[in-house]
Amino acid sequence: MNLRLVRRMLTEPDPRLVRTFVTNFGFGGLRSVLAHRRRLKRGKVFPPFLYVSIINSCNLRCQGCWVDVAHERSTIDIDAMNRLIAEAKAMGNRFFGLVGGEPFMHPQIFDILEQNRDCYFQIFTNGQFITDKVAARLREVGNATPLISVEGTEIISDERRGRRGVLSKTLKGIENAVANRLITGVCTSVCRTNIDDLVTDTWVDRLVEMGVMYTWFHVYRPMGPEPNFDLALTRDQQRRIRQFVVDARATKPIGVVDAYHDADGKALCPAATGLTHHVNPWGGVEPCPIIQFATESIHDKETRTGAEDLRPLREKVMNSPFLDDFRKLARETTRGCIVLERPDLLKKLTEKHTARDETARRTAAAELDAMTPRTSQYHPGDEIPERSWVYRLAKKFAFSDFGVYDGHDHSRTAAPFLENVDRPATPAEPDLVELNLN
């Protein structure tokens, strides 16, 4: 972060939107994280940031998507969403990520924003529904930032997104958002087909010229019913992205989001640290979006005993044996992504807790069985510390592991690709993990 970015934030977006961002997300988010840290000291976890898939439907058919976008539409309606937000606010939360499917296909998305103006929302979208009229309404409401996904050049975008003419429509959405002076972000699921085009100075400079205020390079994860393993990145490519992000933060007038490393460049999992969990379109509370199993629901659903579960959300999350055991297993196994590195252990965990398969297709367990362990963000020896003192300071306070990995030796249980990411090795035996999964 540098003075040029500060100058851009003060002059390009609508000043009213910047004030709301600073108040609701900045100060509100920091207070939420501090409350989370206090709860951790008492052995309690309620994530300060919740990501909510408010709809499963989408107008695109992206390669490797794990969401049941082609199945019958399911949504979290306004009453359920307001109740979820109210119960989370009681725990100090002020930030919510709205995910899909495509969130702008939800018929009540603006009701959600308007009825919760003291919160801040990040909307993960392909941008194709952001017309000038939609962008103008987002500006009027003022408490949301669109994070628009761009997956490559025109040819690559069409291939990745399963439709023709995707890039031009998405770029038009970005143009409409910027023209209405929104705090606009662009994200990319980086894979082998787009890393050379988008993880570059040229692309980031173009985003700045377009008026984009922040970007997020997250790594493609081969999950779901049709995972494309050919798109998965190698260890060297992941290290390349990390280096680029660190350098861009110190030199480019644009914010760069990173969800998998602390200030010293050590890997972490936001779900393992308790920073985030995910609510799916059917209301199930999952550790993260790619782990499509749950034992808890935001709805007052009938339990296996036949009784109605009327507990508030805080009790469901804080007292969930499944979520608690997931966090323990994840942090004791690796500092990276246990889904990619040890799907065998995750499968055992879901069986131990008889966790529900929360997909419409009902094949999540079989998909775990079929997975080949792969590398994730944890690569000991490849740590790249933050260059920017602003990011270092912010991460120290608001985005670290908060000590949850202390005392755990991951040398025998971590990713089986640590020596050579392109050559599988035999995974460590499950009983090396202290957590009893039997």
Short mmCIF file of C-alpha atoms in Angstrom, two decimals:
data_model
loop_
_atom_site.label_atom_id
_atom_site.label_comp_id
_atom_site.label_asym_id
_atom_site.label_seq_id
_atom_site.Cartn_x
_atom_site.Cartn_y
_atom_site.Cartn_z
CA MET A 1 0.00 0.00 0.00
CA ASN A 2 1.31 3.46 -0.84
CA LEU A 3 0.27 7.10 -1.01
CA ARG A 4 -0.95 6.72 -4.58
CA LEU A 5 -3.52 4.16 -3.43
CA VAL A 6 -4.64 6.44 -0.60
CA ARG A 7 -5.00 9.29 -3.09
CA ARG A 8 -7.06 7.07 -5.38
CA MET A 9 -9.35 6.01 -2.54
CA LEU A 10 -9.93 9.63 -1.59
CA THR A 11 -10.68 10.86 -5.11
CA GLU A 12 -12.08 8.09 -7.33
CA PRO A 13 -14.91 6.31 -5.43
CA ASP A 14 -17.91 8.18 -4.02
CA PRO A 15 -16.70 9.73 -0.70
CA ARG A 16 -19.88 8.54 1.04
CA LEU A 17 -19.07 4.96 0.02
CA VAL A 18 -15.52 5.33 1.28
CA ARG A 19 -16.79 6.53 4.67
CA THR A 20 -19.13 3.55 4.90
CA PHE A 21 -16.30 1.20 3.93
CA VAL A 22 -14.00 2.63 6.61
CA THR A 23 -16.71 2.59 9.27
CA ASN A 24 -18.51 -0.70 8.60
CA PHE A 25 -15.69 -2.82 7.22
CA GLY A 26 -12.58 -1.09 8.60
CA PHE A 27 -13.48 -0.30 12.19
CA GLY A 28 -16.37 -2.75 12.36
CA GLY A 29 -14.29 -5.60 10.95
CA LEU A 30 -11.39 -4.87 13.31
CA ARG A 31 -13.69 -4.90 16.34
CA SER A 32 -15.10 -8.20 15.11
CA VAL A 33 -11.63 -9.74 14.85
CA LEU A 34 -10.68 -8.48 18.31
CA ALA A 35 -13.84 -10.10 19.71
CA HIS A 36 -12.84 -13.31 17.93
CA ARG A 37 -9.41 -13.21 19.54
CA ARG A 38 -10.98 -12.77 22.98
CA ARG A 39 -13.25 -15.74 22.35
CA LEU A 40 -10.29 -17.88 21.27
CA LYS A 41 -8.67 -17.31 24.66
CA ARG A 42 -11.79 -18.87 26.22
CA GLY A 43 -11.70 -21.78 23.78
CA LYS A 44 -14.76 -20.53 21.88
CA VAL A 45 -15.02 -19.87 18.14
CA PHE A 46 -17.52 -17.76 16.25
CA PRO A 47 -16.02 -16.53 12.94
CA PRO A 48 -15.80 -12.74 12.62
CA PHE A 49 -16.34 -13.04 8.86
CA LEU A 50 -19.11 -15.19 7.40
CA TYR A 51 -19.44 -16.05 3.72
CA VAL A 52 -22.97 -16.84 2.64
CA SER A 53 -23.97 -18.48 -0.64
CA ILE A 54 -27.37 -16.85 -0.97
CA ILE A 55 -28.26 -18.74 -4.18
CA ASN A 56 -27.01 -21.80 -6.06
CA SER A 57 -28.11 -20.73 -9.58
CA CYS A 58 -25.73 -19.12 -12.06
CA ASN A 59 -25.82 -17.99 -15.68
CA LEU A 60 -22.37 -19.49 -16.37
CA ARG A 61 -20.98 -23.02 -16.25
CA CYS A 62 -17.40 -22.65 -15.08
CA GLN A 63 -14.80 -25.42 -15.26
CA GLY A 64 -14.33 -27.11 -11.93
CA CYS A 65 -17.25 -25.38 -10.22
CA TRP A 66 -18.41 -27.26 -7.11
CA VAL A 67 -21.76 -25.43 -6.81
CA ASP A 68 -24.91 -27.14 -8.09
CA VAL A 69 -25.71 -24.28 -10.45
CA ALA A 70 -27.83 -26.36 -12.83
CA HIS A 71 -30.07 -27.87 -10.15
CA GLU A 72 -33.38 -26.48 -8.94
CA ARG A 73 -32.90 -22.97 -7.59
CA SER A 74 -32.44 -22.63 -3.84
CA THR A 75 -32.05 -19.33 -2.03
CA ILE A 76 -31.69 -17.98 1.47
CA ASP A 77 -34.69 -15.70 1.71
CA ILE A 78 -34.73 -12.25 3.28
CA ASP A 79 -36.18 -13.36 6.62
CA ALA A 80 -33.60 -16.11 7.10
CA MET A 81 -30.81 -13.80 5.97
CA ASN A 82 -31.86 -11.00 8.30
CA ARG A 83 -32.03 -13.43 11.19
CA LEU A 84 -28.56 -14.79 10.36
CA ILE A 85 -27.11 -11.27 10.15
CA ALA A 86 -28.80 -10.14 13.37
CA GLU A 87 -27.48 -13.14 15.29
CA ALA A 88 -23.99 -12.63 13.86
CA LYS A 89 -24.12 -8.90 14.71
CA ALA A 90 -24.85 -9.85 18.30
CA MET A 91 -21.43 -11.54 18.24
CA GLY A 92 -19.77 -8.40 16.86
CA ASN A 93 -19.81 -9.21 13.13
CA ARG A 94 -20.18 -6.46 10.56
CA PHE A 95 -18.77 -8.01 7.35
CA PHE A 96 -20.42 -10.63 5.15
CA GLY A 97 -19.35 -12.09 1.84
CA LEU A 98 -22.25 -12.84 -0.52
CA VAL A 99 -21.45 -15.78 -2.76
CA GLY A 100 -23.32 -18.03 -5.17
CA GLY A 101 -23.98 -19.22 -7.78
CA GLU A 102 -24.41 -15.69 -8.99
CA PRO A 103 -25.62 -13.43 -6.14
CA PHE A 104 -27.24 -10.89 -8.45
CA MET A 105 -29.70 -13.59 -9.54
CA HIS A 106 -31.13 -13.52 -6.00
CA PRO A 107 -34.43 -11.63 -6.21
CA GLN A 108 -33.97 -10.01 -2.79
CA ILE A 109 -30.29 -9.07 -2.86
CA PHE A 110 -30.99 -5.35 -2.57
CA ASP A 111 -33.43 -5.97 0.28
CA ILE A 112 -30.58 -7.72 2.12
CA LEU A 113 -28.30 -4.73 1.61
CA GLU A 114 -30.88 -2.06 2.39
CA GLN A 115 -32.17 -3.71 5.55
CA ASN A 116 -28.66 -4.10 6.99
CA ARG A 117 -27.03 -0.74 6.34
CA ASP A 118 -24.82 -0.97 9.43
CA CYS A 119 -23.00 -3.94 7.84
CA TYR A 120 -20.69 -4.24 4.84
CA PHE A 121 -21.03 -6.77 2.03
CA GLN A 122 -18.59 -8.08 -0.54
CA ILE A 123 -20.47 -9.53 -3.51
CA PHE A 124 -18.65 -12.21 -5.49
CA THR A 125 -20.01 -11.89 -9.02
CA ASN A 126 -19.23 -12.51 -12.67
CA GLY A 127 -20.32 -8.91 -13.29
CA GLN A 128 -22.72 -9.67 -16.12
CA PHE A 129 -25.76 -8.46 -14.19
CA ILE A 130 -24.14 -5.16 -13.20
CA THR A 131 -25.93 -2.83 -15.57
CA ASP A 132 -25.72 0.92 -15.15
CA LYS A 133 -29.03 0.77 -13.27
CA VAL A 134 -27.80 -1.96 -10.91
CA ALA A 135 -24.53 -0.10 -10.30
CA ALA A 136 -26.45 3.11 -9.56
CA ARG A 137 -28.56 1.29 -6.99
CA LEU A 138 -25.45 -0.18 -5.36
CA ARG A 139 -24.12 3.36 -5.07
CA GLU A 140 -27.40 4.52 -3.53
CA VAL A 141 -27.39 1.76 -0.91
CA GLY A 142 -23.69 2.32 -0.31
CA ASN A 143 -22.69 -0.66 1.85
CA ALA A 144 -21.43 -3.18 -0.71
CA THR A 145 -18.45 -3.72 -2.97
CA PRO A 146 -18.71 -5.89 -6.09
CA LEU A 147 -15.81 -8.31 -6.52
CA ILE A 148 -15.96 -9.20 -10.21
CA SER A 149 -14.22 -12.31 -11.51
CA VAL A 150 -12.07 -12.22 -14.64
CA GLU A 151 -10.61 -15.57 -15.68
CA GLY A 152 -8.34 -14.73 -18.61
CA THR A 153 -8.26 -13.49 -22.17
CA GLU A 154 -11.36 -13.69 -24.34
CA ILE A 155 -10.64 -17.23 -25.51
CA ILE A 156 -9.60 -18.50 -22.08
CA SER A 157 -12.60 -16.81 -20.41
CA ASP A 158 -15.04 -18.51 -22.77
CA GLU A 159 -13.37 -21.86 -22.11
CA ARG A 160 -13.23 -21.42 -18.33
CA ARG A 161 -16.74 -19.99 -17.96
CA GLY A 162 -18.60 -22.29 -20.35
CA ARG A 163 -20.20 -19.50 -22.42
CA ARG A 164 -19.28 -17.28 -25.37
CA GLY A 165 -18.59 -13.56 -25.08
CA VAL A 166 -17.99 -13.75 -21.33
CA LEU A 167 -15.07 -11.34 -21.06
CA SER A 168 -16.70 -8.42 -22.86
CA LYS A 169 -19.84 -8.69 -20.74
CA THR A 170 -17.79 -8.89 -17.55
CA LEU A 171 -15.66 -5.90 -18.54
CA LYS A 172 -18.87 -3.96 -19.18
CA GLY A 173 -19.97 -4.75 -15.65
CA ILE A 174 -16.66 -3.43 -14.32
CA GLU A 175 -17.09 -0.30 -16.43
CA ASN A 176 -20.59 0.31 -15.06
CA ALA A 177 -19.42 -0.19 -11.47
CA VAL A 178 -16.49 2.20 -11.83
CA ALA A 179 -18.58 4.79 -13.72
CA ASN A 180 -20.93 4.88 -10.73
CA ARG A 181 -17.92 5.41 -8.43
CA LEU A 182 -18.26 2.12 -6.55
CA ILE A 183 -15.36 0.60 -4.64
CA THR A 184 -14.84 -2.07 -7.27
CA GLY A 185 -12.70 -5.20 -7.04
CA VAL A 186 -11.58 -7.80 -9.58
CA CYS A 187 -10.64 -11.35 -8.64
CA THR A 188 -9.11 -14.24 -10.53
CA SER A 189 -9.06 -17.95 -9.81
CA VAL A 190 -5.48 -18.42 -10.98
CA CYS A 191 -4.77 -21.62 -12.90
CA ARG A 192 -2.34 -22.84 -15.54
CA THR A 193 -4.26 -21.28 -18.42
CA ASN A 194 -4.42 -17.72 -17.07
CA ILE A 195 -1.39 -17.25 -14.81
CA ASP A 196 0.79 -15.87 -17.62
CA ASP A 197 -1.88 -13.37 -18.72
CA LEU A 198 -3.20 -12.07 -15.40
CA VAL A 199 -0.47 -12.44 -12.77
CA THR A 200 1.47 -9.67 -14.47
CA ASP A 201 2.30 -5.99 -14.06
CA THR A 202 0.54 -5.30 -17.35
CA TRP A 203 -2.79 -6.66 -16.12
CA VAL A 204 -2.60 -4.94 -12.73
CA ASP A 205 -1.70 -1.65 -14.39
CA ARG A 206 -4.72 -2.06 -16.65
CA LEU A 207 -6.96 -2.61 -13.61
CA VAL A 208 -5.66 0.65 -12.12
CA GLU A 209 -6.35 2.47 -15.38
CA MET A 210 -9.89 1.06 -15.41
CA GLY A 211 -10.53 2.44 -11.92
CA VAL A 212 -10.50 -0.88 -10.03
CA MET A 213 -9.57 -0.32 -6.37
CA TYR A 214 -8.52 -3.82 -5.30
CA THR A 215 -7.78 -7.26 -6.72
CA TRP A 216 -7.64 -10.80 -5.39
CA PHE A 217 -5.58 -13.63 -6.87
CA HIS A 218 -6.85 -16.85 -5.32
CA VAL A 219 -5.62 -20.27 -6.38
CA TYR A 220 -7.81 -22.63 -8.40
CA ARG A 221 -8.80 -25.69 -6.37
CA PRO A 222 -9.85 -28.83 -8.28
CA MET A 223 -13.04 -29.80 -6.48
CA GLY A 224 -16.61 -30.80 -7.25
CA PRO A 225 -18.17 -33.36 -9.60
CA GLU A 226 -15.93 -32.47 -12.57
CA PRO A 227 -12.60 -31.21 -11.21
CA ASN A 228 -10.06 -30.23 -13.85
CA PHE A 229 -6.74 -31.34 -12.44
CA ASP A 230 -4.89 -30.07 -15.52
CA LEU A 231 -5.61 -26.51 -14.33
CA ALA A 232 -4.05 -26.99 -10.88
CA LEU A 233 -0.89 -25.01 -10.14
CA THR A 234 2.50 -26.40 -9.23
CA ARG A 235 4.45 -25.42 -6.13
CA ASP A 236 6.68 -23.11 -8.20
CA GLN A 237 3.65 -21.37 -9.72
CA GLN A 238 2.09 -20.84 -6.29
CA ARG A 239 5.36 -19.37 -5.02
CA ARG A 240 5.40 -17.10 -8.08
CA ILE A 241 1.92 -15.79 -7.25
CA ARG A 242 2.86 -15.13 -3.64
CA GLN A 243 5.96 -13.18 -4.71
CA PHE A 244 3.93 -11.17 -7.20
CA VAL A 245 1.30 -10.31 -4.59
CA VAL A 246 3.92 -9.17 -2.07
CA ASP A 247 5.66 -7.01 -4.67
CA ALA A 248 2.41 -5.54 -6.03
CA ARG A 249 1.33 -4.52 -2.53
CA ALA A 250 4.52 -2.53 -2.10
CA THR A 251 4.58 -0.90 -5.54
CA LYS A 252 1.12 -0.70 -7.14
CA PRO A 253 -1.65 1.83 -6.29
CA ILE A 254 -4.23 -0.92 -5.83
CA GLY A 255 -5.23 -3.08 -2.88
CA VAL A 256 -4.28 -6.76 -3.17
CA VAL A 257 -6.24 -9.29 -1.11
CA ASP A 258 -4.60 -12.45 0.24
CA ALA A 259 -6.39 -15.05 2.34
CA TYR A 260 -3.75 -17.72 2.89
CA HIS A 261 -0.61 -16.13 4.40
CA ASP A 262 0.30 -14.16 7.51
CA ALA A 263 2.66 -11.18 7.75
CA ASP A 264 5.73 -13.43 7.75
CA GLY A 265 4.54 -15.36 4.71
CA LYS A 266 3.58 -18.46 6.69
CA ALA A 267 0.63 -20.36 5.28
CA LEU A 268 -2.67 -20.53 7.13
CA CYS A 269 -6.22 -21.73 6.57
CA PRO A 270 -8.91 -19.16 7.46
CA ALA A 271 -11.32 -21.94 8.46
CA ALA A 272 -8.75 -23.65 10.69
CA THR A 273 -8.07 -20.37 12.49
CA GLY A 274 -11.80 -19.78 12.91
CA LEU A 275 -11.69 -16.53 10.92
CA THR A 276 -14.33 -17.65 8.43
CA HIS A 277 -16.96 -20.28 7.88
CA HIS A 278 -19.52 -20.66 5.10
CA VAL A 279 -23.30 -20.93 4.91
CA ASN A 280 -24.62 -22.72 1.83
CA PRO A 281 -27.85 -21.93 -0.10
CA TRP A 282 -29.74 -24.57 1.91
CA GLY A 283 -28.64 -23.03 5.22
CA GLY A 284 -25.99 -25.56 6.19
CA VAL A 285 -23.02 -24.19 8.14
CA GLU A 286 -19.84 -25.51 6.52
CA PRO A 287 -16.16 -24.98 7.44
CA CYS A 288 -15.54 -23.40 4.01
CA PRO A 289 -17.24 -23.33 0.58
CA ILE A 290 -15.37 -26.34 -0.83
CA ILE A 291 -16.21 -28.57 2.16
CA GLN A 292 -19.83 -29.35 1.38
CA PHE A 293 -20.75 -31.14 4.59
CA ALA A 294 -22.60 -29.81 7.63
CA THR A 295 -24.23 -30.86 10.87
CA GLU A 296 -25.67 -27.45 11.73
CA SER A 297 -28.16 -25.22 9.91
CA ILE A 298 -29.19 -21.58 10.20
CA HIS A 299 -32.79 -22.78 9.94
CA ASP A 300 -34.85 -24.19 12.81
CA LYS A 301 -34.78 -27.65 11.28
CA GLU A 302 -35.92 -30.93 12.72
CA THR A 303 -32.99 -32.89 14.14
CA ARG A 304 -32.27 -36.61 13.96
CA THR A 305 -34.02 -37.04 17.31
CA GLY A 306 -37.20 -35.55 15.86
CA ALA A 307 -36.97 -32.38 17.94
CA GLU A 308 -36.84 -28.92 16.40
CA ASP A 309 -33.47 -27.18 16.81
CA LEU A 310 -34.34 -23.70 18.07
CA ARG A 311 -30.89 -22.79 19.31
CA PRO A 312 -29.51 -19.40 18.22
CA LEU A 313 -26.74 -19.37 15.63
CA ARG A 314 -24.06 -18.62 18.21
CA GLU A 315 -24.82 -21.85 20.06
CA LYS A 316 -25.00 -23.91 16.89
CA VAL A 317 -21.60 -22.69 15.71
CA MET A 318 -19.76 -22.43 19.02
CA ASN A 319 -21.00 -25.81 20.28
CA SER A 320 -20.70 -27.78 17.04
CA PRO A 321 -18.56 -30.92 17.54
CA PHE A 322 -18.14 -31.21 13.75
CA LEU A 323 -16.84 -27.66 13.26
CA ASP A 324 -14.67 -27.91 16.36
CA ASP A 325 -13.13 -31.21 15.26
CA PHE A 326 -12.59 -29.86 11.75
CA ARG A 327 -10.56 -26.94 13.07
CA LYS A 328 -8.51 -29.26 15.28
CA LEU A 329 -7.87 -31.73 12.48
CA ALA A 330 -6.99 -29.01 9.97
CA ARG A 331 -4.51 -27.20 12.18
CA GLU A 332 -2.90 -30.41 13.47
CA THR A 333 -2.45 -31.80 9.96
CA THR A 334 -1.12 -28.87 7.93
CA ARG A 335 -0.91 -25.10 7.70
CA GLY A 336 -2.37 -25.43 4.21
CA CYS A 337 -5.63 -26.83 2.82
CA ILE A 338 -6.56 -30.16 4.33
CA VAL A 339 -9.15 -30.72 1.60
CA LEU A 340 -6.45 -30.84 -1.06
CA GLU A 341 -3.65 -32.38 0.99
CA ARG A 342 -5.52 -34.98 3.07
CA PRO A 343 -8.99 -35.71 1.65
CA ASP A 344 -8.80 -39.12 3.34
CA LEU A 345 -8.78 -37.54 6.79
CA LEU A 346 -11.60 -35.17 5.90
CA LYS A 347 -13.68 -38.14 4.73
CA LYS A 348 -13.09 -39.89 8.07
CA LEU A 349 -14.17 -36.74 9.90
CA THR A 350 -17.47 -36.48 8.02
CA GLU A 351 -18.16 -40.15 8.73
CA LYS A 352 -17.37 -39.76 12.43
CA HIS A 353 -19.95 -36.98 12.76
CA THR A 354 -22.38 -38.39 10.16
CA ALA A 355 -22.21 -34.96 8.55
CA ARG A 356 -24.82 -34.32 5.88
CA ASP A 357 -23.80 -34.13 2.23
CA GLU A 358 -25.05 -30.61 1.52
CA THR A 359 -24.89 -30.82 -2.27
CA ALA A 360 -27.97 -31.18 -4.43
CA ARG A 361 -26.16 -33.91 -6.38
CA ARG A 362 -25.39 -35.93 -3.21
CA THR A 363 -21.97 -37.04 -4.44
CA ALA A 364 -19.63 -35.06 -2.16
CA ALA A 365 -18.43 -38.17 -0.28
CA ALA A 366 -17.64 -40.00 -3.50
CA GLU A 367 -15.78 -36.95 -4.75
CA LEU A 368 -13.56 -36.98 -1.65
CA ASP A 369 -12.86 -40.68 -2.19
CA ALA A 370 -11.80 -40.01 -5.77
CA MET A 371 -9.44 -37.14 -4.93
CA THR A 372 -5.69 -37.45 -5.35
CA PRO A 373 -3.77 -35.46 -2.71
CA ARG A 374 -2.34 -32.26 -4.13
CA THR A 375 -0.25 -29.32 -3.03
CA SER A 376 -1.89 -26.27 -1.45
CA GLN A 377 -0.48 -23.05 0.00
CA TYR A 378 1.73 -24.75 2.60
CA HIS A 379 5.33 -24.96 1.34
CA PRO A 380 7.89 -24.86 4.17
CA GLY A 381 10.94 -22.92 3.08
CA ASP A 382 9.02 -20.82 0.55
CA GLU A 383 7.80 -18.21 3.04
CA ILE A 384 7.83 -14.70 1.54
CA PRO A 385 7.25 -11.99 4.19
CA GLU A 386 5.26 -8.85 3.42
CA ARG A 387 7.32 -5.96 2.04
CA SER A 388 4.72 -3.33 2.84
CA TRP A 389 4.76 -2.22 6.48
CA VAL A 390 1.06 -1.35 6.23
CA TYR A 391 0.11 -4.90 5.26
CA ARG A 392 2.48 -6.34 7.87
CA LEU A 393 0.86 -4.26 10.59
CA ALA A 394 -2.69 -5.00 9.42
CA LYS A 395 -2.04 -8.73 9.31
CA LYS A 396 -0.41 -8.79 12.73
CA PHE A 397 -3.60 -7.41 14.24
CA ALA A 398 -6.36 -8.74 12.00
CA PHE A 399 -5.20 -11.65 9.86
CA SER A 400 -2.83 -14.09 11.49
CA ASP A 401 -3.13 -17.62 12.85
CA PHE A 402 -3.73 -16.19 16.36
CA GLY A 403 -1.50 -18.94 17.75
CA VAL A 404 -3.75 -21.86 16.79
CA TYR A 405 -0.87 -23.66 15.04
CA ASP A 406 1.52 -23.30 17.99
CA GLY A 407 2.95 -26.59 19.18
CA HIS A 408 2.02 -28.57 16.06
CA ASP A 409 4.70 -30.27 13.97
CA HIS A 410 3.41 -30.67 10.43
CA SER A 411 6.55 -32.28 9.03
CA ARG A 412 5.05 -35.80 9.03
CA THR A 413 1.40 -35.06 8.31
CA ALA A 414 1.50 -32.19 5.82
CA ALA A 415 1.14 -32.19 2.06
CA PRO A 416 2.55 -35.31 0.39
CA PHE A 417 3.98 -33.13 -2.39
CA LEU A 418 6.40 -31.11 -0.28
CA GLU A 419 9.48 -32.65 -1.87
CA ASN A 420 8.23 -32.55 -5.45
CA VAL A 421 4.78 -31.19 -6.20
CA ASP A 422 4.61 -32.96 -9.55
CA ARG A 423 5.32 -36.42 -8.18
CA PRO A 424 2.87 -37.98 -5.66
CA ALA A 425 4.28 -39.49 -2.53
CA THR A 426 2.57 -41.80 -0.05
CA PRO A 427 0.49 -39.71 2.37
CA ALA A 428 1.26 -39.93 6.05
CA GLU A 429 -0.77 -42.45 7.97
CA PRO A 430 -3.99 -41.00 9.43
CA ASP A 431 -3.11 -42.07 12.94
CA LEU A 432 -0.23 -39.59 12.95
CA VAL A 433 -2.86 -36.95 13.62
CA GLU A 434 -3.64 -36.75 17.30
CA LEU A 435 -7.34 -36.22 16.77
CA ASN A 436 -9.22 -39.49 17.18
CA LEU A 437 -11.32 -40.10 14.10
CA ASN A 438 -12.42 -43.61 15.02
#
